[in-house]
Coordinates of C-alpha atoms in Angstrom, one line a residue:
Chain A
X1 CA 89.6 131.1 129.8
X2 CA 91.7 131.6 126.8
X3 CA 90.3 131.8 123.8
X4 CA 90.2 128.9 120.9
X5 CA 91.8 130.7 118.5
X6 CA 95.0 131.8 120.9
X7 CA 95.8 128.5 121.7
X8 CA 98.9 127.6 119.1
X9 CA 98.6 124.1 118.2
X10 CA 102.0 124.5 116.7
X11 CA 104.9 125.8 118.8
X12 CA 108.5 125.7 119.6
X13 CA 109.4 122.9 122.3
X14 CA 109.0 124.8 125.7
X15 CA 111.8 124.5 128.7
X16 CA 110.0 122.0 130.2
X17 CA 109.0 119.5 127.5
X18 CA 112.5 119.5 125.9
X19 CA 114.2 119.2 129.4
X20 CA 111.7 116.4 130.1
X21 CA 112.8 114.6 126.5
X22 CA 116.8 115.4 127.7
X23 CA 116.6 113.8 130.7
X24 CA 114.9 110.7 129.8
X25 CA 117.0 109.8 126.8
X26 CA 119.7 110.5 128.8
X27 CA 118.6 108.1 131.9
X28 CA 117.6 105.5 128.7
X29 CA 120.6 105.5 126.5
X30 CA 123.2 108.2 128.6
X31 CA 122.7 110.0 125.4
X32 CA 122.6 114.0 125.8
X33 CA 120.0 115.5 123.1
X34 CA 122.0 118.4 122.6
X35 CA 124.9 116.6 121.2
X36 CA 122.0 115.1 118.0
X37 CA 119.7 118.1 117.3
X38 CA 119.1 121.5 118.1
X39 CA 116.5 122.8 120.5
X40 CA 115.5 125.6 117.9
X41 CA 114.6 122.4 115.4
X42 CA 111.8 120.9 117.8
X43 CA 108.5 121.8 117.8
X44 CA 105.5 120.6 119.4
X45 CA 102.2 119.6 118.1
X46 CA 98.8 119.5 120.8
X47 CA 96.9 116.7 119.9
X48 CA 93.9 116.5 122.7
X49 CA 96.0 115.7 125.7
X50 CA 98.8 114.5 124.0
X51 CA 101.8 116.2 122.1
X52 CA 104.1 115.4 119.4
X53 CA 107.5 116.2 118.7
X54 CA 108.4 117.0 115.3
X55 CA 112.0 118.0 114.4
X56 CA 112.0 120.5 111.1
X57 CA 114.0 121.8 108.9
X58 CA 114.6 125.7 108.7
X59 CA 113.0 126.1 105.8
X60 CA 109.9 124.2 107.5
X61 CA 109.8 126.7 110.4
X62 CA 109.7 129.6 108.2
X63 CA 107.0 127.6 106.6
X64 CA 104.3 127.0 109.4
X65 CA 103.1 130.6 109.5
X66 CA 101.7 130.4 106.0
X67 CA 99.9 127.2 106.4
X68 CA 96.3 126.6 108.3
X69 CA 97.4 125.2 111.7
X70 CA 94.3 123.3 112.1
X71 CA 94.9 121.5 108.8
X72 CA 98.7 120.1 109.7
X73 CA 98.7 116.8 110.4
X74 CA 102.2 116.1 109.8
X75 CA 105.4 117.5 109.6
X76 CA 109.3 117.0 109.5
X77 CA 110.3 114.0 111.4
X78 CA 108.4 112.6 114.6
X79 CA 110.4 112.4 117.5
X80 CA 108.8 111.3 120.2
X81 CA 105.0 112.2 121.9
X82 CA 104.3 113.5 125.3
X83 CA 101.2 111.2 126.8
X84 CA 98.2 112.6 128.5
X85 CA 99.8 110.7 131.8
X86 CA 103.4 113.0 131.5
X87 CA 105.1 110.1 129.9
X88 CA 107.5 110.2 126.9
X89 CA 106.8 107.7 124.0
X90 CA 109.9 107.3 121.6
X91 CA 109.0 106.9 117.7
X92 CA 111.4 105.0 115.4
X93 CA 112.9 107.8 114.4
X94 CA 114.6 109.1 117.2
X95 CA 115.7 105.6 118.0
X96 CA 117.0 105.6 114.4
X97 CA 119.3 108.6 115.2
X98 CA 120.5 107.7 118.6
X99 CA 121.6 104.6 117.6
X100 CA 125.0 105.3 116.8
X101 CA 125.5 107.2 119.9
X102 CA 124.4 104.9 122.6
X103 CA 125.9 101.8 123.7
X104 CA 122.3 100.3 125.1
X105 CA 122.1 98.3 122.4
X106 CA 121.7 94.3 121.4
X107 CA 122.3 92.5 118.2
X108 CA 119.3 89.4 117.7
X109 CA 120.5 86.8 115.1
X110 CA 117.7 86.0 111.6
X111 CA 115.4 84.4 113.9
X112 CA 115.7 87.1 116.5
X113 CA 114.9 89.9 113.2
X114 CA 111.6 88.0 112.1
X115 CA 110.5 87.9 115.8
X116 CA 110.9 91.3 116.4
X117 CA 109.2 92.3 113.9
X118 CA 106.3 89.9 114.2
X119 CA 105.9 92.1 117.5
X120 CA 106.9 89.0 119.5
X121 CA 109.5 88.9 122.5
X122 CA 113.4 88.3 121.7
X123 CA 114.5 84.8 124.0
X124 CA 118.1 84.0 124.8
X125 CA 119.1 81.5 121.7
X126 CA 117.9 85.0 119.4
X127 CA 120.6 86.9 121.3
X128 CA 123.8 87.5 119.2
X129 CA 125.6 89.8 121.1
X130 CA 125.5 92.6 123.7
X131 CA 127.0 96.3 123.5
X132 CA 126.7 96.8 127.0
X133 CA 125.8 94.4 130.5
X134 CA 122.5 95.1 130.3
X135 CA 120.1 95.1 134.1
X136 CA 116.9 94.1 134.4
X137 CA 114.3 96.6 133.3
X138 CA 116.9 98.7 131.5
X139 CA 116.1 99.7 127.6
X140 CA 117.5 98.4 124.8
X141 CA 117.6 99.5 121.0
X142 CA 117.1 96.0 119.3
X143 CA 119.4 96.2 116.0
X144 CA 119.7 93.2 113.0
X145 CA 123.3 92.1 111.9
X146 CA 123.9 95.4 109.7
X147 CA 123.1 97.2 113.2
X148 CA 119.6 98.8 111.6
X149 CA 117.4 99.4 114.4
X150 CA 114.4 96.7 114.3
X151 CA 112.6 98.2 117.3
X152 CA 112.8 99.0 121.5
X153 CA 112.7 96.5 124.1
X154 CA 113.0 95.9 128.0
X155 CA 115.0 93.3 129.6
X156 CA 113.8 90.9 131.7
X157 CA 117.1 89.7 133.0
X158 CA 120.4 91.1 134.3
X159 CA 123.3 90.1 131.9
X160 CA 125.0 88.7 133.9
X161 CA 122.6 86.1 134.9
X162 CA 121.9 85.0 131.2
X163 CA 124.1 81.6 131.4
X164 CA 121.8 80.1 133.8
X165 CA 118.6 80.6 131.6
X166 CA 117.8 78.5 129.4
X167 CA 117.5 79.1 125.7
X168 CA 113.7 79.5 125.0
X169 CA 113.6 81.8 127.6
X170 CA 112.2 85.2 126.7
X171 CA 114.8 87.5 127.9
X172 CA 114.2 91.1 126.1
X173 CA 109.7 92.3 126.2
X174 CA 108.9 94.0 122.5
X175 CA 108.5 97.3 123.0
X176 CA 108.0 98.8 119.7
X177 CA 109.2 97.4 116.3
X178 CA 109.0 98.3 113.0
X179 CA 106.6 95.5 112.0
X180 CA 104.1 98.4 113.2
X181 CA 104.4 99.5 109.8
X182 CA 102.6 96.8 108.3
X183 CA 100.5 95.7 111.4
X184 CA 99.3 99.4 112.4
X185 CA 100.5 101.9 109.7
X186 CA 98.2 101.8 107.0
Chain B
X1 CA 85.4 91.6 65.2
X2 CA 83.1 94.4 66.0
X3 CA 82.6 96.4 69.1
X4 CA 79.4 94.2 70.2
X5 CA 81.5 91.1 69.6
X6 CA 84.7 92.5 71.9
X7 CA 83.2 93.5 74.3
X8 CA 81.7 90.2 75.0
X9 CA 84.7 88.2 74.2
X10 CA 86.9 90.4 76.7
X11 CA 84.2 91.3 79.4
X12 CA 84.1 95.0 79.0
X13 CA 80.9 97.3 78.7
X14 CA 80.3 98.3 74.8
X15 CA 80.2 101.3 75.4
X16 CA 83.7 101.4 76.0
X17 CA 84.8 99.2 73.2
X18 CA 82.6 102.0 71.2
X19 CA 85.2 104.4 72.2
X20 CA 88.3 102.7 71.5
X21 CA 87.6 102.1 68.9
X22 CA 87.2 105.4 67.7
X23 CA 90.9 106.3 70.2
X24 CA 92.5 103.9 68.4
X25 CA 90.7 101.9 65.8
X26 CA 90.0 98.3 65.5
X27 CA 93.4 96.7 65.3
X28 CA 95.3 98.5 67.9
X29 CA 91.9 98.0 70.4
X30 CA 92.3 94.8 69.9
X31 CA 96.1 94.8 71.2
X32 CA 95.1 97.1 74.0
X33 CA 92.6 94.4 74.9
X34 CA 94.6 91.6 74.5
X35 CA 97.8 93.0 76.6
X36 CA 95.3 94.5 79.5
X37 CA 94.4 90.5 79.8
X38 CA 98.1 89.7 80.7
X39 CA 99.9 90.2 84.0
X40 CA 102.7 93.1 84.7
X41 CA 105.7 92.3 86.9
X42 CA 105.0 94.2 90.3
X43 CA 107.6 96.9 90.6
X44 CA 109.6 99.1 93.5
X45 CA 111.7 102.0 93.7
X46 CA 114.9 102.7 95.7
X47 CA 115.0 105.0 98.3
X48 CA 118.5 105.8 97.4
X49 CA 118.5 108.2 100.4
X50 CA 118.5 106.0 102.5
X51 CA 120.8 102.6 100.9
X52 CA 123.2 102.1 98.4
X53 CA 121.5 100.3 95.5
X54 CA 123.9 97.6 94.9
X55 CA 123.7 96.5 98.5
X56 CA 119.7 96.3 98.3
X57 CA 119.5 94.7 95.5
X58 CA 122.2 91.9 96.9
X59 CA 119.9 91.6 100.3
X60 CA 117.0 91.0 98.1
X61 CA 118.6 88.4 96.1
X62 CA 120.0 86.6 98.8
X63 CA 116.6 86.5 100.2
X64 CA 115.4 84.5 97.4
X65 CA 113.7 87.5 95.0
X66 CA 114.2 87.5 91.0
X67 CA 115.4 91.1 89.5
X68 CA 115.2 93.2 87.0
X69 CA 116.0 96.8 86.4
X70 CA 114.0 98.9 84.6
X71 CA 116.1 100.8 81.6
X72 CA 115.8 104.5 82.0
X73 CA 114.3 105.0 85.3
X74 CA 116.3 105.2 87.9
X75 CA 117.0 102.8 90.7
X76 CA 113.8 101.4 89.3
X77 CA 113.4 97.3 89.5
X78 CA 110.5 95.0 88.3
X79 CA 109.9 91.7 90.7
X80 CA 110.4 88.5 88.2
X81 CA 109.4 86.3 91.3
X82 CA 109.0 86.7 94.9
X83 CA 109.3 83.9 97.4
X84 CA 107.0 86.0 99.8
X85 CA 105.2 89.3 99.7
X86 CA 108.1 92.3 98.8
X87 CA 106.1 94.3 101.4
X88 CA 107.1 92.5 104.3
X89 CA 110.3 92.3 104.1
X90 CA 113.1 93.9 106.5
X91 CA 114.6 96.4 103.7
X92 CA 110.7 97.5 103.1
X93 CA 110.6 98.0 107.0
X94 CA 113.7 100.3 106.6
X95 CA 111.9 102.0 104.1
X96 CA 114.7 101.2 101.8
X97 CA 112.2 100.8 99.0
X98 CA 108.5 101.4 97.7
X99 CA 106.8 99.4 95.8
X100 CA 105.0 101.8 93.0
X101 CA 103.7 101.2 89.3
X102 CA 106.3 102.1 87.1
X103 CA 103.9 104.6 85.2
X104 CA 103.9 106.1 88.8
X105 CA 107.7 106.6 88.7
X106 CA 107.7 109.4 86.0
X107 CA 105.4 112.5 86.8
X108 CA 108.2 113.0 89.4
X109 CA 110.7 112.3 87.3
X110 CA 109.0 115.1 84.7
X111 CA 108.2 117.6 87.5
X112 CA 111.9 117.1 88.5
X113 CA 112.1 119.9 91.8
X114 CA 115.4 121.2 93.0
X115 CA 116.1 121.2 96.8
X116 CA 115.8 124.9 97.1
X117 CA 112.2 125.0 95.8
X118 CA 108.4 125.2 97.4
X119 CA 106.5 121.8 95.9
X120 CA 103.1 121.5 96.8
X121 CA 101.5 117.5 96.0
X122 CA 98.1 118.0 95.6
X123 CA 96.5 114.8 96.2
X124 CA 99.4 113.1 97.8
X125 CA 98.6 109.4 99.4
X126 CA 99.6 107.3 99.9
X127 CA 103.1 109.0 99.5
X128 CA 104.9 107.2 96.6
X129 CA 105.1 109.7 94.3
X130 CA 105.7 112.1 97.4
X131 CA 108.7 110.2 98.7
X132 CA 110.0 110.5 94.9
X133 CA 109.5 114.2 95.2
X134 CA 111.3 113.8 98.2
X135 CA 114.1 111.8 96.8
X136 CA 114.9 114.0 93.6
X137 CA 115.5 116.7 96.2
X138 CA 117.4 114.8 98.7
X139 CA 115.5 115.7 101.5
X140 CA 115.8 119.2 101.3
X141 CA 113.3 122.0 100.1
X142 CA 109.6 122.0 101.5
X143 CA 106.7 119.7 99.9
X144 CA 103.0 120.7 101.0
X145 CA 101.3 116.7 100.5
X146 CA 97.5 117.4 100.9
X147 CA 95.0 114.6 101.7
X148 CA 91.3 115.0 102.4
X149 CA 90.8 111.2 103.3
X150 CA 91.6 110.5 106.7
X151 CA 92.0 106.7 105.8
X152 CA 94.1 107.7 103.1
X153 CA 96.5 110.1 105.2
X154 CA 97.1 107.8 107.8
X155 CA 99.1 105.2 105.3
X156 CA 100.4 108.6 103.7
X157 CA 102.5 109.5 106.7
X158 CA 102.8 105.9 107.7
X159 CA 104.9 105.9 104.5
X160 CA 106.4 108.9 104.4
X161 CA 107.8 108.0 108.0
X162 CA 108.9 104.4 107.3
X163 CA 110.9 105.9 104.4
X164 CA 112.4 108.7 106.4
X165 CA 111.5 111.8 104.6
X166 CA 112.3 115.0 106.2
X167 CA 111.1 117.5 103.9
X168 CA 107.3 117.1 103.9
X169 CA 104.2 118.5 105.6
X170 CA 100.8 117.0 105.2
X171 CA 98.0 118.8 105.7
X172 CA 94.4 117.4 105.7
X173 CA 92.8 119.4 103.1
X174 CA 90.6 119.5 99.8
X175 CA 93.1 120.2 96.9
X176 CA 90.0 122.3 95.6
X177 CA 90.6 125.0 98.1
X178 CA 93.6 125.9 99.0
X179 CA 92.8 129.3 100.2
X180 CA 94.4 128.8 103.6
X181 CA 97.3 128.6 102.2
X182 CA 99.4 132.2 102.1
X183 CA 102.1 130.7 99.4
X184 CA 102.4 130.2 96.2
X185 CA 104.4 127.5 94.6
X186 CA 107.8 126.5 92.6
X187 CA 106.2 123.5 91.1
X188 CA 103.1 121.0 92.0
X189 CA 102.3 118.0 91.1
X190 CA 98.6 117.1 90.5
X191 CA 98.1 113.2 90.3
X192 CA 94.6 113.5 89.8
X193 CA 91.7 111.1 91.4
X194 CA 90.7 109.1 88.3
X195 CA 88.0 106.7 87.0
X196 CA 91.1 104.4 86.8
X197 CA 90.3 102.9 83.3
X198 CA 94.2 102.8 82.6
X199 CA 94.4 99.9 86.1
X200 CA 92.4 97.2 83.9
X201 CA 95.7 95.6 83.6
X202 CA 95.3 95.3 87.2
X203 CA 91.2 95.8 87.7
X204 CA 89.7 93.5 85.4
X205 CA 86.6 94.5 87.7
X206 CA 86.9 98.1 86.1
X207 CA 86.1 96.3 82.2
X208 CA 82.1 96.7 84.0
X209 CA 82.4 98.9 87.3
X210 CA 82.3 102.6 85.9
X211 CA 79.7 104.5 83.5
X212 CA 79.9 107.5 81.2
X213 CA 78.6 109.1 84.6
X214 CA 81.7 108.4 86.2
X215 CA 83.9 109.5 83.7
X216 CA 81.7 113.2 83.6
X217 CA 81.9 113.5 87.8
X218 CA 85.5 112.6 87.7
X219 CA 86.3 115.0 85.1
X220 CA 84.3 117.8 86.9
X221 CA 86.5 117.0 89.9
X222 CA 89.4 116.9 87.8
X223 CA 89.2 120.7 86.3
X224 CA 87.8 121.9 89.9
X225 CA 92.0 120.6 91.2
X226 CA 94.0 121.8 88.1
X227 CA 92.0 125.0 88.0
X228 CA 92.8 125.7 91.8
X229 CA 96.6 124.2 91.2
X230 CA 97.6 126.8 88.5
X231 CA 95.9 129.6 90.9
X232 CA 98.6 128.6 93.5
X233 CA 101.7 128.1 90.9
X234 CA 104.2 130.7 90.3
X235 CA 104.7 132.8 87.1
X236 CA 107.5 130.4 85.6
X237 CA 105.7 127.7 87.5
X238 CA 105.8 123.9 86.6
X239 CA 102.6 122.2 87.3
X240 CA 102.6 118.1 86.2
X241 CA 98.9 116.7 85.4
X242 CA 98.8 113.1 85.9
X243 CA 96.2 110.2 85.7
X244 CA 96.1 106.4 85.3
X245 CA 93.3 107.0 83.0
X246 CA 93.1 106.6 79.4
X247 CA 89.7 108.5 78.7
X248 CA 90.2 112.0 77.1
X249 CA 87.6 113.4 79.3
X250 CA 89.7 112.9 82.3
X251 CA 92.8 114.4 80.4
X252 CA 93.3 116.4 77.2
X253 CA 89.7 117.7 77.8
X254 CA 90.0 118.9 81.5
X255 CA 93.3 120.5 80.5
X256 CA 91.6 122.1 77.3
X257 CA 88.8 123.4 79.0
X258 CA 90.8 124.8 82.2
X259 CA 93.8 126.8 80.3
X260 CA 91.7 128.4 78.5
X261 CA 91.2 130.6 81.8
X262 CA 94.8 130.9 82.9
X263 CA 98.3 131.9 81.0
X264 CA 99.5 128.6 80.8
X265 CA 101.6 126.7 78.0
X266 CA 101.5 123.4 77.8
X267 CA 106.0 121.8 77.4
X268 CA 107.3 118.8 75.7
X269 CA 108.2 116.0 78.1
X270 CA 111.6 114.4 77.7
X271 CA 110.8 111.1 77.6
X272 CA 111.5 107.3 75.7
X273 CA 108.3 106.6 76.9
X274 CA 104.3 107.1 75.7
X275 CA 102.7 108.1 72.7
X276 CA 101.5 112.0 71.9
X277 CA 98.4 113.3 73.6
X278 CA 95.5 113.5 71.8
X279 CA 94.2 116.3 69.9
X280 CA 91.0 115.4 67.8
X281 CA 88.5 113.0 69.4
X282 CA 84.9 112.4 69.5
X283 CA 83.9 115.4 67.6
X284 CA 85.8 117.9 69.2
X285 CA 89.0 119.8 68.8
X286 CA 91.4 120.3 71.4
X287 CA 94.8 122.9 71.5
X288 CA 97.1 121.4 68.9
X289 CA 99.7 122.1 72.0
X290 CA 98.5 119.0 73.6
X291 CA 99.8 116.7 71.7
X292 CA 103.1 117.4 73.9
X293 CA 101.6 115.4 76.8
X294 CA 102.2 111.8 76.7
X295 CA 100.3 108.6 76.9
X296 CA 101.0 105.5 77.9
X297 CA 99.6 102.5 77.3
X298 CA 100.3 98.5 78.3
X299 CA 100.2 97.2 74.5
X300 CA 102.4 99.6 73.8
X301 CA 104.8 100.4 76.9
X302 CA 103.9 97.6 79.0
X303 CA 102.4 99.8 81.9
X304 CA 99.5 100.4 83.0
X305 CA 97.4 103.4 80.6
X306 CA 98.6 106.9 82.2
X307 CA 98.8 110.4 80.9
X308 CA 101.0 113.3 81.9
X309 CA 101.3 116.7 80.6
X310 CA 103.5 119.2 81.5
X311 CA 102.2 123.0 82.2
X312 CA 104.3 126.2 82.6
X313 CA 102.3 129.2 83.9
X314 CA 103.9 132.4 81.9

């Protein structure tokens, strides 16, 4: 059994956690990791059965040696965390920075903003326009009208089927959102 | 009016009144008693890493908010009116703004870091102060934000992450002992945990809630952090000392008492703000030097009562 004190709660992002990160951005928004950050800049933090992924700066990597592990509860930007059940979780901060990159996005109108971030599902009428024909269960980056990225959500249609729903009808589930903030943040 | 007689009129414990009166005598209590009865404008900063100024402050007023800028702080703006709460707004969600005390705006404005340079934020949540830090050095250099308070460091990164700072690590940690930590630092700022008798403006619950007890336990505290910050500062070091308190104890006399033990000197702060610190009070004297720190006060600077003073370790 390996000892407490050998087990680095702090580490670089092994092969397999960053290739499982790739891969699923890539089959979410077709957008390659590599081409936004550096695999040197991630780093993962154990937390019980889940891990986080931070992206630093250099100067924080130098930094981490000097510091009590144990005692780090945040640093750099969080990515994205690695459940106990193997799934990846995206934070709003990665969804910030893919946002330019990705066409899997949707633009809600005022009414569409508030709901989102209310935590509430996006229906047809809050639908301004589409960057891509979305299918049903595919994910979307929700963004307001100066394309800032209000949250994450699924759709419950195909876009191509949208005319024949009517107008109240919830068409996009609430993911995340960046109500969280005020509902969950502290 | 005498002390007895203030004290009832305003709702404040004599004791206190006692004291002002001997801070400030009887008319300029009075002022400080009468202005700590009105109301300040709530306040925010601008995350100007993250949006232009001009095009928040156009999103805000389209959205129905009353502006005004705050002379001599930057991308500083005091809230005239609000047609709903300025914290739940989409720009706040973007973490285009934080709504801070203005007094709160300057200790980072005094500590002033570069982006090359090792900050360490002693007792840092719930991040306003640290996202200023942050701000000043556009994201770059390192900040250490300690926080012992679980509560407390939760809204800290909830903050820090909502306005999209890059530059920090938090640790969970008593600012008292920072052994663990192999590094010693450009500049820290030491926002100290307070009795909070400079938040009446805010607090009218704080006229009655805190004794002479407090004051002593806080101030205890209070030298325990500044002593342990100048142990971890750099020779040519700057090390800010903050508080929203107004009572000596807490301020002049924790920074008398600790330098005493350390090769510190205490620099004049460049600012239009405050009055001098104090350096002859309740029959003791303190280093002349300390008149350099600042005070501020809401009769006369219309914030809340704060003191800073600015230490450079030789």
């Amino acid at each position: 059994m390996q000892n407490e004190e050998e087990i680095k709660l702090i580490d670089k992002i092994s092969e397999l956690d960053y290739d499982l990160l790739l891969k699923r951005l890539h089959k979410d928004f077709r957008v390659n990791l590599a081409d936004i950050i550096e695999k040197k800049d991630l780093f993962i933090k154990q937390k019980n059965l889940e891990k986080d992924i931070f992206l630093l700066n250099d100067l924080n990597h130098k930094l981490i040696k000097d510091l009590p592990e144990r005692e780090i509860e945040y640093l750099g930007i969080l990515l994205a965390s690695i459940l106990k059940n193997g799934k990846i979780s995206y934070h709003f901060e990665i969804l910030n920075l893919i946002a330019e990159k990705t066409i899997r996005k949707i633009i809600v109108n005022s009414k569409g903003e508030q709901t989102t971030l209310y935590g509430k599902n996006i229906t047809k009428k809050m639908l301004q326009s589409s960057f891509f024909e979305f299918k049903k269960g595919q994910k979307v980056l929700v963004l307001n009208k100066y394309r800032e990225v209000l949250g994450l959500g699924t759709s419950l249609f195909n876009y191509k089927d949208l005319k024949n729903l009517h107008e109240k009808k919830v068409i996009f589930k609430n993911m995340i959102d960046k109500g969280w903030y005020l509902r969950k943040g502290g | 009016m005498n002390p007895v007689e203030l004290a009832q009129k305003f709702g404040y414990q004599q004791y206190m009144i006692k004291r002002y009166f001997e801070m400030f005598g009887r008319d300029e209590t009075y002022d400080l008693l009468k202005a700590n009865e009105k109301r300040l404008y709530h306040s925010f900063r601008i995350n100007n890493n993250e949006i232009n100024e001009d095009r928040l402050i156009i999103r805000l007023k389209e959205k129905g908010f009353k502006l005004k800028r705050v002379p001599n702080i930057v991308g500083a703006y005091q809230v005239i009116y609000q047609p709903f709460s300025l914290g739940s707004t989409t720009e706040y969600l973007q973490g285009y703004y934080f709504i801070q005390r203005l007094s709160s705006m300057l200790p980072p404005i005094i500590l002033n870091p570069n982006g090359d340079e090792l900050v360490l934020d002693m007792c840092a949540a719930p991040g306003g102060k640290t996202i200023h830090l942050s701000n000043i050095m556009n994201n770059n250099g390192n900040i250490i934000a300690l926080e012992d308070d679980s509560r407390r460091i939760k809204s800290l990164i909830s903050n820090l992450r909502r306005c999209r700072v890059k530059n920090v690590i938090v640790l969970k940690k008593d600012a008292r002992t920072l052994k663990s930590i192999n590094k010693k630092f450009d500049k820290i700022l030491l926002d100290a945990p307070c009795t909070g008798e400079g938040l009446i403006i805010h607090d009218r619950s704080r006229k009655q809630s805190r004794s002479m007890k407090d004051i002593k336990i806080m101030s205890n505290i209070q030298k325990s952090l500044l002593n342990e910050g100048i142990s971890y500062l750099k020779n040519g070091g700057i090390l800010i000392y903050s508080t929203c308190s107004i009572a000596p104890e807490e301020n002049e006399f924790v920074i008398d008492d600790v330098i005493k033990n350390h090769s510190i000197q205490i620099e004049t702060i460049k600012s239009t703000f405050g009055s001098p610190g104090i350096t002859r009070i309740f029959n003791r004297e303190l280093d002349p030097e300390l008149k350099k720190a600042i005070r501020l006060y809401p009769h006369k600077d219309g914030m809340e009562g704060f003191f800073i003073c600015k230490m450079k370790k030789k």
